[in-house]
């Protein structure tokens, strides 16, 4: 009997310890990483699934939702209390002025029966609610929130995502889903690109021909009504997200010419655009900024954009333009830098989108580079360095919204970009123009990866995310008598933007060949999946697909245990795939994993990668991607890679 009691106590202690460890795992999964966090050791967790008294002078709907979604009944009085206090300052927090954006700092203190939120603005309360939402995530039974004290603020005030809905229409419900899910990670801006050569998507009541199906080249007849725009903006505001609508002027405006019968850069065009912008302001009553585009076009009417900037200001809003641009960008109220040749404009807030176009990203290496790259090369923002936006310029038609999300690494790349903007910090490598050097997957990135993969299996579990763990992969690369070490699922031997993005090897020349290998230990004989790629196809180019049996136009080959893995039977083999022909299986993210056989013990992967110019492919990516996964490709197998 005594022994049974002893073992019962031991078992109870083990269960309590396991329960504590399970609960304690929530803090390391907070994404973005909080600026300051102290675990209140010895303090019990705040249990959910009970009656809770909520005192909130801001009436934050998101905060209420956190508790109601975790089976709490909101009552007037209860032992468990949630209290919001608006304060004059959060000690130690950093902030700077950006018109249209409130101070987001908050302090969150959690004890057994009290959750105290201190913030300077209603937006700060939303950010605290988003942290609570993550802390309550992942419990299999009754949810709880760990006893912590978190003091948090963003290093950069603007952290956004952009959809080009002019080219590829995305339904309102999908945009709401993106807003709802991305807001969990403290993303606070949706840049809505509404007009393009292919189609005009914003309803203009004074000129209905702009949204007529006959004027559209893609997704004909699909556009957003002004009521939908107002509804989406109000929805986004609940999650602390600012909407920046863009009417692209005067470039990318073929749809305008088809509908109106004249160019934007005319007196007629100027008058039409004033009416259009007046309706935009009415449809987005809370938008502090209206984006006017102004890039990639020859300016023939010099007064067009400046006069429309003045018009936007007369309507009570501020004007944004891209840079580089053919106009004087310093006349704008905010500047969005889109090219490595673009420069910050002094005296204006700038948004850094350089090398942040997800339509050119591969699934793995570019995501790591984006996370590690400091915004404007700085540790934190300023009145001239507003933040960053991850842009999805899906020039190429894709079969579905899910394909846009999956093939552009939408969730992982956007969240990586926003995490860097929130966390700030010192550059992860030397030089503003440097990027992800393949052998140096840092502990910082591995930490981000752990956090993201937790959320992939929880709040993002129903989303089309191809990304799997890559920081455990190791490779040996032999090239011209030298041996290089590499890490990650994708390795760029030479990056297509080699002037700015460093690859593993010296610049390749025709006739050069790299030999890649690794050994992989499997504890048992098993059937596995494998993600394999030798050319990542941009979603913005009309490229040619290799013939049957060829991975690419360079002649890359791969073997597992001496058996060659043959390339897929490409649907568009040997064809140039135009922008209006949907991409099919060209990109790895659109294909099912290869099914391969691993022997028990050590297995050998070998590749031969010749270098060659690729005139049939605009972006020559001398690269490879390889990682063993489960048969569905949902997760990477926890195997040892030892080259």
Short mmCIF file of N, CA, C and O in Angstrom, two decimals, residues 385-488:
data_model
loop_
_atom_site.label_atom_id
_atom_site.label_comp_id
_atom_site.label_asym_id
_atom_site.label_seq_id
_atom_site.Cartn_x
_atom_site.Cartn_y
_atom_site.Cartn_z
N UNK A 385 11.85 55.80 -42.05
CA UNK A 385 11.86 54.37 -42.33
C UNK A 385 10.62 53.75 -41.70
O UNK A 385 10.63 53.34 -40.54
N UNK A 386 9.53 53.72 -42.48
CA UNK A 386 8.24 53.30 -41.94
C UNK A 386 8.18 51.81 -41.68
O UNK A 386 7.62 51.36 -40.67
N UNK A 387 8.70 50.98 -42.61
CA UNK A 387 8.59 49.54 -42.46
C UNK A 387 8.68 48.83 -43.79
O UNK A 387 9.37 49.28 -44.70
N UNK A 388 7.92 47.74 -43.93
CA UNK A 388 8.03 46.91 -45.13
C UNK A 388 6.70 46.28 -45.48
O UNK A 388 5.82 46.12 -44.62
N UNK A 389 6.55 45.93 -46.75
CA UNK A 389 5.35 45.23 -47.25
C UNK A 389 5.83 44.08 -48.13
O UNK A 389 6.69 44.26 -48.99
N UNK A 390 5.28 42.89 -47.90
CA UNK A 390 5.55 41.72 -48.74
C UNK A 390 4.53 41.72 -49.87
O UNK A 390 3.32 41.69 -49.62
N UNK A 391 5.02 41.76 -51.12
CA UNK A 391 4.15 41.98 -52.28
C UNK A 391 3.97 40.71 -53.11
O UNK A 391 4.96 40.03 -53.42
N UNK A 392 2.73 40.42 -53.47
CA UNK A 392 2.43 39.29 -54.35
C UNK A 392 2.00 39.85 -55.70
O UNK A 392 0.83 40.18 -55.92
N UNK A 393 2.96 39.96 -56.62
CA UNK A 393 2.67 40.41 -57.99
C UNK A 393 2.47 39.19 -58.86
O UNK A 393 3.41 38.73 -59.52
N UNK A 394 1.29 38.64 -58.84
CA UNK A 394 1.06 37.40 -59.57
C UNK A 394 0.72 37.71 -61.03
O UNK A 394 -0.41 37.58 -61.46
N UNK A 395 1.74 38.13 -61.83
CA UNK A 395 1.51 38.44 -63.24
C UNK A 395 0.94 37.23 -63.98
O UNK A 395 0.10 37.37 -64.87
N UNK A 396 1.43 36.05 -63.64
CA UNK A 396 1.04 34.82 -64.33
C UNK A 396 -0.27 34.30 -63.75
O UNK A 396 -0.43 34.22 -62.54
N UNK A 397 -1.20 33.95 -64.59
CA UNK A 397 -2.46 33.39 -64.10
C UNK A 397 -2.18 32.04 -63.45
O UNK A 397 -1.37 31.25 -63.93
N UNK A 398 -2.82 31.81 -62.30
CA UNK A 398 -2.73 30.53 -61.61
C UNK A 398 -4.12 29.95 -61.46
O UNK A 398 -5.13 30.68 -61.50
N UNK A 399 -4.22 28.63 -61.27
CA UNK A 399 -5.54 27.99 -61.30
C UNK A 399 -6.49 28.42 -60.19
O UNK A 399 -7.71 28.35 -60.35
N UNK A 400 -5.97 28.87 -59.03
CA UNK A 400 -6.85 29.15 -57.89
C UNK A 400 -6.16 30.09 -56.92
O UNK A 400 -4.95 30.34 -57.00
N UNK A 401 -6.93 30.59 -55.96
CA UNK A 401 -6.37 31.40 -54.89
C UNK A 401 -5.38 30.57 -54.07
O UNK A 401 -4.32 31.05 -53.66
N UNK A 402 -5.71 29.30 -53.86
CA UNK A 402 -4.80 28.42 -53.13
C UNK A 402 -3.45 28.30 -53.82
O UNK A 402 -2.41 28.23 -53.16
N UNK A 403 -3.44 28.30 -55.15
CA UNK A 403 -2.18 28.26 -55.88
C UNK A 403 -1.40 29.56 -55.69
O UNK A 403 -0.16 29.55 -55.59
N UNK A 404 -2.10 30.69 -55.68
CA UNK A 404 -1.42 31.97 -55.41
C UNK A 404 -0.76 31.91 -54.04
O UNK A 404 0.40 32.32 -53.86
N UNK A 405 -1.46 31.40 -53.06
CA UNK A 405 -0.93 31.31 -51.70
C UNK A 405 0.25 30.33 -51.63
O UNK A 405 1.29 30.63 -51.05
N UNK A 406 0.07 29.16 -52.23
CA UNK A 406 1.07 28.09 -52.11
C UNK A 406 2.34 28.40 -52.90
O UNK A 406 3.45 28.31 -52.39
N UNK A 407 2.18 28.79 -54.17
CA UNK A 407 3.35 28.93 -55.03
C UNK A 407 4.15 30.21 -54.71
O UNK A 407 5.33 30.29 -55.05
N UNK A 408 3.52 31.19 -54.09
CA UNK A 408 4.22 32.41 -53.72
C UNK A 408 4.71 32.40 -52.26
O UNK A 408 5.11 33.45 -51.74
N UNK A 409 4.63 31.23 -51.61
CA UNK A 409 5.04 31.13 -50.20
C UNK A 409 4.37 32.23 -49.37
O UNK A 409 5.00 32.84 -48.49
N UNK A 410 3.10 32.48 -49.64
CA UNK A 410 2.42 33.67 -49.13
C UNK A 410 2.50 33.80 -47.61
O UNK A 410 2.91 34.84 -47.08
N UNK A 411 2.11 32.75 -46.91
CA UNK A 411 2.03 32.87 -45.45
C UNK A 411 3.41 32.95 -44.81
O UNK A 411 3.71 33.85 -44.02
N UNK A 412 4.29 32.01 -45.14
CA UNK A 412 5.58 31.98 -44.45
C UNK A 412 6.42 33.20 -44.80
O UNK A 412 7.06 33.80 -43.92
N UNK A 413 6.41 33.63 -46.06
CA UNK A 413 7.23 34.79 -46.44
C UNK A 413 6.68 36.09 -45.86
O UNK A 413 7.45 36.95 -45.41
N UNK A 414 5.36 36.24 -45.86
CA UNK A 414 4.76 37.45 -45.30
C UNK A 414 4.99 37.53 -43.79
O UNK A 414 5.34 38.59 -43.25
N UNK A 415 4.82 36.41 -43.11
CA UNK A 415 5.02 36.38 -41.66
C UNK A 415 6.49 36.59 -41.31
O UNK A 415 6.82 37.27 -40.34
N UNK A 416 7.39 36.04 -42.12
CA UNK A 416 8.83 36.25 -41.90
C UNK A 416 9.17 37.73 -42.03
O UNK A 416 9.92 38.29 -41.22
N UNK A 417 8.63 38.37 -43.06
CA UNK A 417 8.88 39.80 -43.29
C UNK A 417 8.36 40.62 -42.11
O UNK A 417 9.04 41.52 -41.60
N UNK A 418 7.14 40.32 -41.66
CA UNK A 418 6.54 41.08 -40.56
C UNK A 418 7.25 40.81 -39.24
O UNK A 418 7.39 41.72 -38.40
N UNK A 419 7.72 39.58 -39.04
CA UNK A 419 8.44 39.27 -37.81
C UNK A 419 9.74 40.07 -37.73
O UNK A 419 10.10 40.60 -36.68
N UNK A 420 10.44 40.17 -38.85
CA UNK A 420 11.66 40.98 -38.86
C UNK A 420 11.33 42.44 -38.56
O UNK A 420 12.05 43.11 -37.81
N UNK A 421 10.21 42.93 -39.10
CA UNK A 421 9.84 44.32 -38.88
C UNK A 421 9.45 44.57 -37.43
O UNK A 421 9.75 45.63 -36.87
N UNK A 422 8.75 43.63 -36.81
CA UNK A 422 8.36 43.82 -35.41
C UNK A 422 9.59 43.70 -34.50
O UNK A 422 9.83 44.54 -33.63
N UNK A 423 10.39 42.66 -34.71
CA UNK A 423 11.52 42.38 -33.82
C UNK A 423 12.67 43.37 -34.02
O UNK A 423 13.34 43.73 -33.06
N UNK A 424 12.87 43.81 -35.29
CA UNK A 424 14.02 44.65 -35.57
C UNK A 424 15.30 43.91 -35.28
O UNK A 424 15.40 42.70 -35.47
N UNK A 425 16.30 44.62 -34.80
CA UNK A 425 17.54 43.97 -34.41
C UNK A 425 18.67 44.26 -35.36
O UNK A 425 18.50 44.87 -36.41
N UNK A 426 19.85 43.80 -34.97
CA UNK A 426 21.04 44.06 -35.75
C UNK A 426 21.02 43.24 -37.04
O UNK A 426 20.44 42.15 -37.07
N UNK A 427 21.66 43.74 -38.09
CA UNK A 427 21.76 42.96 -39.33
C UNK A 427 22.38 41.60 -39.06
O UNK A 427 23.31 41.47 -38.26
N UNK A 428 21.86 40.58 -39.74
CA UNK A 428 22.34 39.22 -39.53
C UNK A 428 23.59 38.91 -40.33
O UNK A 428 24.15 37.84 -40.23
N UNK A 429 24.00 39.83 -41.18
CA UNK A 429 25.19 39.66 -41.99
C UNK A 429 25.68 41.03 -42.39
O UNK A 429 24.98 42.01 -42.28
N UNK A 430 26.91 41.10 -42.86
CA UNK A 430 27.52 42.39 -43.17
C UNK A 430 26.98 42.97 -44.46
O UNK A 430 26.76 42.25 -45.44
N UNK A 431 26.77 44.27 -44.48
CA UNK A 431 26.43 44.97 -45.71
C UNK A 431 24.95 45.01 -45.98
O UNK A 431 24.25 44.01 -45.92
N UNK A 432 24.44 46.18 -46.29
CA UNK A 432 23.01 46.34 -46.54
C UNK A 432 22.55 45.54 -47.75
O UNK A 432 21.44 45.06 -47.81
N UNK A 433 23.44 45.38 -48.76
CA UNK A 433 23.04 44.71 -49.98
C UNK A 433 23.28 43.21 -49.94
O UNK A 433 23.01 42.50 -50.89
N UNK A 434 23.81 42.71 -48.82
CA UNK A 434 24.00 41.27 -48.71
C UNK A 434 22.68 40.61 -48.41
O UNK A 434 21.72 41.23 -48.01
N UNK A 435 22.64 39.30 -48.63
CA UNK A 435 21.43 38.56 -48.29
C UNK A 435 21.83 37.24 -47.67
O UNK A 435 22.94 37.08 -47.16
N UNK A 436 20.97 36.28 -47.76
CA UNK A 436 21.13 34.99 -47.10
C UNK A 436 22.30 34.23 -47.71
O UNK A 436 22.25 33.81 -48.85
N UNK A 437 23.38 34.07 -46.96
CA UNK A 437 24.50 33.26 -47.41
C UNK A 437 24.20 31.83 -46.97
O UNK A 437 24.06 31.55 -45.79
N UNK A 438 24.10 30.94 -47.93
CA UNK A 438 23.51 29.63 -47.71
C UNK A 438 24.10 28.85 -46.53
O UNK A 438 23.36 28.28 -45.75
N UNK A 439 25.43 28.81 -46.33
CA UNK A 439 25.93 27.99 -45.22
C UNK A 439 25.60 28.53 -43.84
O UNK A 439 25.82 27.85 -42.86
N UNK A 440 25.10 29.75 -43.74
CA UNK A 440 24.94 30.37 -42.44
C UNK A 440 23.45 30.54 -42.09
O UNK A 440 22.96 31.64 -41.92
N UNK A 441 22.73 29.43 -42.03
CA UNK A 441 21.38 29.51 -41.45
C UNK A 441 21.57 29.77 -39.96
O UNK A 441 22.08 28.92 -39.23
N UNK A 442 21.19 30.93 -39.52
CA UNK A 442 21.52 31.35 -38.16
C UNK A 442 20.55 30.75 -37.15
O UNK A 442 19.48 30.26 -37.47
N UNK A 443 20.97 30.82 -35.89
CA UNK A 443 20.10 30.39 -34.80
C UNK A 443 18.83 31.25 -34.79
O UNK A 443 17.75 30.76 -34.45
N UNK A 444 18.97 32.51 -35.17
CA UNK A 444 17.82 33.40 -35.25
C UNK A 444 16.78 32.84 -36.21
O UNK A 444 15.58 32.80 -35.91
N UNK A 445 17.23 32.39 -37.39
CA UNK A 445 16.26 31.84 -38.35
C UNK A 445 15.69 30.51 -37.88
O UNK A 445 14.50 30.25 -38.04
N UNK A 446 16.53 29.65 -37.30
CA UNK A 446 16.02 28.37 -36.78
C UNK A 446 14.94 28.61 -35.74
O UNK A 446 13.94 27.87 -35.68
N UNK A 447 15.11 29.64 -34.92
CA UNK A 447 14.11 30.00 -33.92
C UNK A 447 12.81 30.44 -34.60
O UNK A 447 11.71 30.02 -34.20
N UNK A 448 12.92 31.28 -35.65
CA UNK A 448 11.73 31.68 -36.40
C UNK A 448 11.04 30.46 -36.99
O UNK A 448 9.81 30.33 -36.93
N UNK A 449 11.82 29.55 -37.55
CA UNK A 449 11.26 28.36 -38.18
C UNK A 449 10.47 27.52 -37.18
O UNK A 449 9.35 27.06 -37.47
N UNK A 450 11.02 27.32 -35.98
CA UNK A 450 10.30 26.57 -34.95
C UNK A 450 8.95 27.21 -34.64
O UNK A 450 7.92 26.53 -34.52
N UNK A 451 8.98 28.52 -34.49
CA UNK A 451 7.75 29.24 -34.15
C UNK A 451 6.73 29.13 -35.29
O UNK A 451 5.54 28.88 -35.05
N UNK A 452 7.19 29.35 -36.53
CA UNK A 452 6.26 29.30 -37.65
C UNK A 452 5.65 27.92 -37.82
O UNK A 452 4.44 27.79 -38.06
N UNK A 453 6.46 26.86 -37.71
CA UNK A 453 5.94 25.51 -37.94
C UNK A 453 4.93 25.11 -36.87
O UNK A 453 4.02 24.33 -37.14
N UNK A 454 5.07 25.66 -35.65
CA UNK A 454 4.03 25.43 -34.65
C UNK A 454 2.70 25.99 -35.14
O UNK A 454 1.66 25.33 -35.07
N UNK A 455 2.72 27.21 -35.66
CA UNK A 455 1.48 27.84 -36.10
C UNK A 455 0.95 27.20 -37.39
O UNK A 455 -0.26 27.20 -37.64
N UNK A 456 1.85 26.64 -38.20
CA UNK A 456 1.40 25.93 -39.40
C UNK A 456 0.50 24.77 -39.01
O UNK A 456 -0.46 24.45 -39.74
N UNK A 457 0.76 24.14 -37.88
CA UNK A 457 -0.05 23.00 -37.44
C UNK A 457 -1.21 23.39 -36.53
O UNK A 457 -1.94 22.53 -36.07
N UNK A 458 -1.36 24.70 -36.30
CA UNK A 458 -2.45 25.15 -35.43
C UNK A 458 -3.34 26.17 -36.17
O UNK A 458 -4.21 25.76 -36.93
N UNK A 459 -3.12 27.45 -35.99
CA UNK A 459 -4.02 28.43 -36.60
C UNK A 459 -3.98 28.41 -38.12
O UNK A 459 -4.94 28.81 -38.78
N UNK A 460 -2.88 27.92 -38.71
CA UNK A 460 -2.74 27.89 -40.17
C UNK A 460 -2.88 26.48 -40.74
O UNK A 460 -2.51 26.23 -41.88
N UNK A 461 -3.43 25.57 -39.96
CA UNK A 461 -3.42 24.16 -40.37
C UNK A 461 -4.25 23.89 -41.62
O UNK A 461 -4.00 22.92 -42.33
N UNK A 462 -5.22 24.74 -41.93
CA UNK A 462 -6.06 24.52 -43.11
C UNK A 462 -5.59 25.31 -44.33
O UNK A 462 -6.27 25.32 -45.36
N UNK A 463 -4.45 25.98 -44.22
CA UNK A 463 -3.96 26.82 -45.31
C UNK A 463 -2.97 26.06 -46.19
O UNK A 463 -2.27 25.16 -45.71
N UNK A 464 -2.88 26.42 -47.48
CA UNK A 464 -1.98 25.71 -48.40
C UNK A 464 -0.54 26.20 -48.24
O UNK A 464 -0.09 27.11 -48.93
N UNK A 465 0.18 25.58 -47.34
CA UNK A 465 1.55 25.99 -47.02
C UNK A 465 2.48 24.83 -47.35
O UNK A 465 2.41 23.76 -46.72
N UNK A 466 3.36 25.03 -48.30
CA UNK A 466 4.29 23.97 -48.72
C UNK A 466 5.56 23.96 -47.89
O UNK A 466 6.31 22.97 -47.92
N UNK A 467 5.84 25.03 -47.16
CA UNK A 467 7.09 25.14 -46.40
C UNK A 467 7.18 24.06 -45.33
O UNK A 467 6.22 23.80 -44.60
N UNK A 468 8.37 23.44 -45.22
CA UNK A 468 8.66 22.48 -44.16
C UNK A 468 10.01 22.85 -43.54
O UNK A 468 10.73 23.70 -44.05
N UNK A 469 10.36 22.18 -42.46
CA UNK A 469 11.62 22.49 -41.78
C UNK A 469 12.80 22.25 -42.73
O UNK A 469 12.87 21.26 -43.44
N UNK A 470 13.76 23.20 -42.69
CA UNK A 470 14.93 23.07 -43.55
C UNK A 470 16.25 23.30 -42.83
O UNK A 470 17.32 23.00 -43.37
N UNK A 471 16.23 23.83 -41.61
CA UNK A 471 17.47 24.26 -40.97
C UNK A 471 18.34 23.10 -40.51
O UNK A 471 19.48 23.31 -40.07
N UNK A 472 17.85 21.85 -40.64
CA UNK A 472 18.65 20.69 -40.24
C UNK A 472 19.38 20.05 -41.42
O UNK A 472 20.17 19.12 -41.22
N UNK A 473 19.19 20.56 -42.63
CA UNK A 473 19.79 19.95 -43.81
C UNK A 473 21.24 20.41 -43.98
O UNK A 473 21.55 21.59 -43.78
N UNK A 474 22.11 19.47 -44.38
CA UNK A 474 23.53 19.76 -44.59
C UNK A 474 23.96 19.17 -45.92
O UNK A 474 23.57 18.06 -46.27
N UNK A 475 24.81 19.92 -46.65
CA UNK A 475 25.27 19.49 -47.97
C UNK A 475 26.77 19.73 -48.12
O UNK A 475 27.32 20.65 -47.50
N UNK A 476 27.37 18.92 -48.99
CA UNK A 476 28.75 19.15 -49.42
C UNK A 476 28.70 19.47 -50.91
O UNK A 476 28.05 18.76 -51.69
N UNK A 477 29.37 20.56 -51.30
CA UNK A 477 29.40 20.98 -52.70
C UNK A 477 30.85 21.06 -53.16
O UNK A 477 31.64 21.84 -52.60
N UNK A 478 31.21 20.25 -54.15
CA UNK A 478 32.56 20.27 -54.72
C UNK A 478 32.53 21.06 -56.02
O UNK A 478 31.72 20.77 -56.92
N UNK A 479 33.42 22.06 -56.11
CA UNK A 479 33.42 22.94 -57.28
C UNK A 479 34.83 23.44 -57.55
O UNK A 479 35.44 24.08 -56.68
N UNK A 480 35.37 23.10 -58.71
CA UNK A 480 36.68 23.56 -59.15
C UNK A 480 37.77 23.28 -58.11
O UNK A 480 38.59 24.15 -57.78
N UNK A 481 37.74 22.05 -57.57
CA UNK A 481 38.79 21.64 -56.66
C UNK A 481 38.61 22.10 -55.23
O UNK A 481 39.44 21.80 -54.37
N UNK A 482 37.55 22.84 -54.93
CA UNK A 482 37.27 23.28 -53.57
C UNK A 482 35.99 22.64 -53.06
O UNK A 482 35.09 22.33 -53.84
N UNK A 483 35.93 22.46 -51.75
CA UNK A 483 34.73 21.90 -51.13
C UNK A 483 34.06 22.97 -50.28
O UNK A 483 34.71 23.65 -49.48
N UNK A 484 32.76 23.12 -50.48
CA UNK A 484 31.96 24.10 -49.75
C UNK A 484 30.92 23.36 -48.93
O UNK A 484 30.43 22.31 -49.33
N UNK A 485 30.57 23.92 -47.79
CA UNK A 485 29.47 23.40 -46.99
C UNK A 485 28.25 24.28 -47.18
O UNK A 485 28.37 25.51 -47.28
N UNK A 486 27.08 23.65 -47.23
CA UNK A 486 25.84 24.41 -47.41
C UNK A 486 24.78 23.85 -46.47
O UNK A 486 24.85 22.71 -46.04
N UNK A 487 23.79 24.67 -46.19
CA UNK A 487 22.69 24.29 -45.31
C UNK A 487 21.39 24.71 -45.95
O UNK A 487 21.34 25.65 -46.76
N UNK A 488 20.32 24.00 -45.58
CA UNK A 488 18.99 24.40 -46.04
C UNK A 488 18.44 23.50 -47.12
O UNK A 488 19.17 22.74 -47.77
#
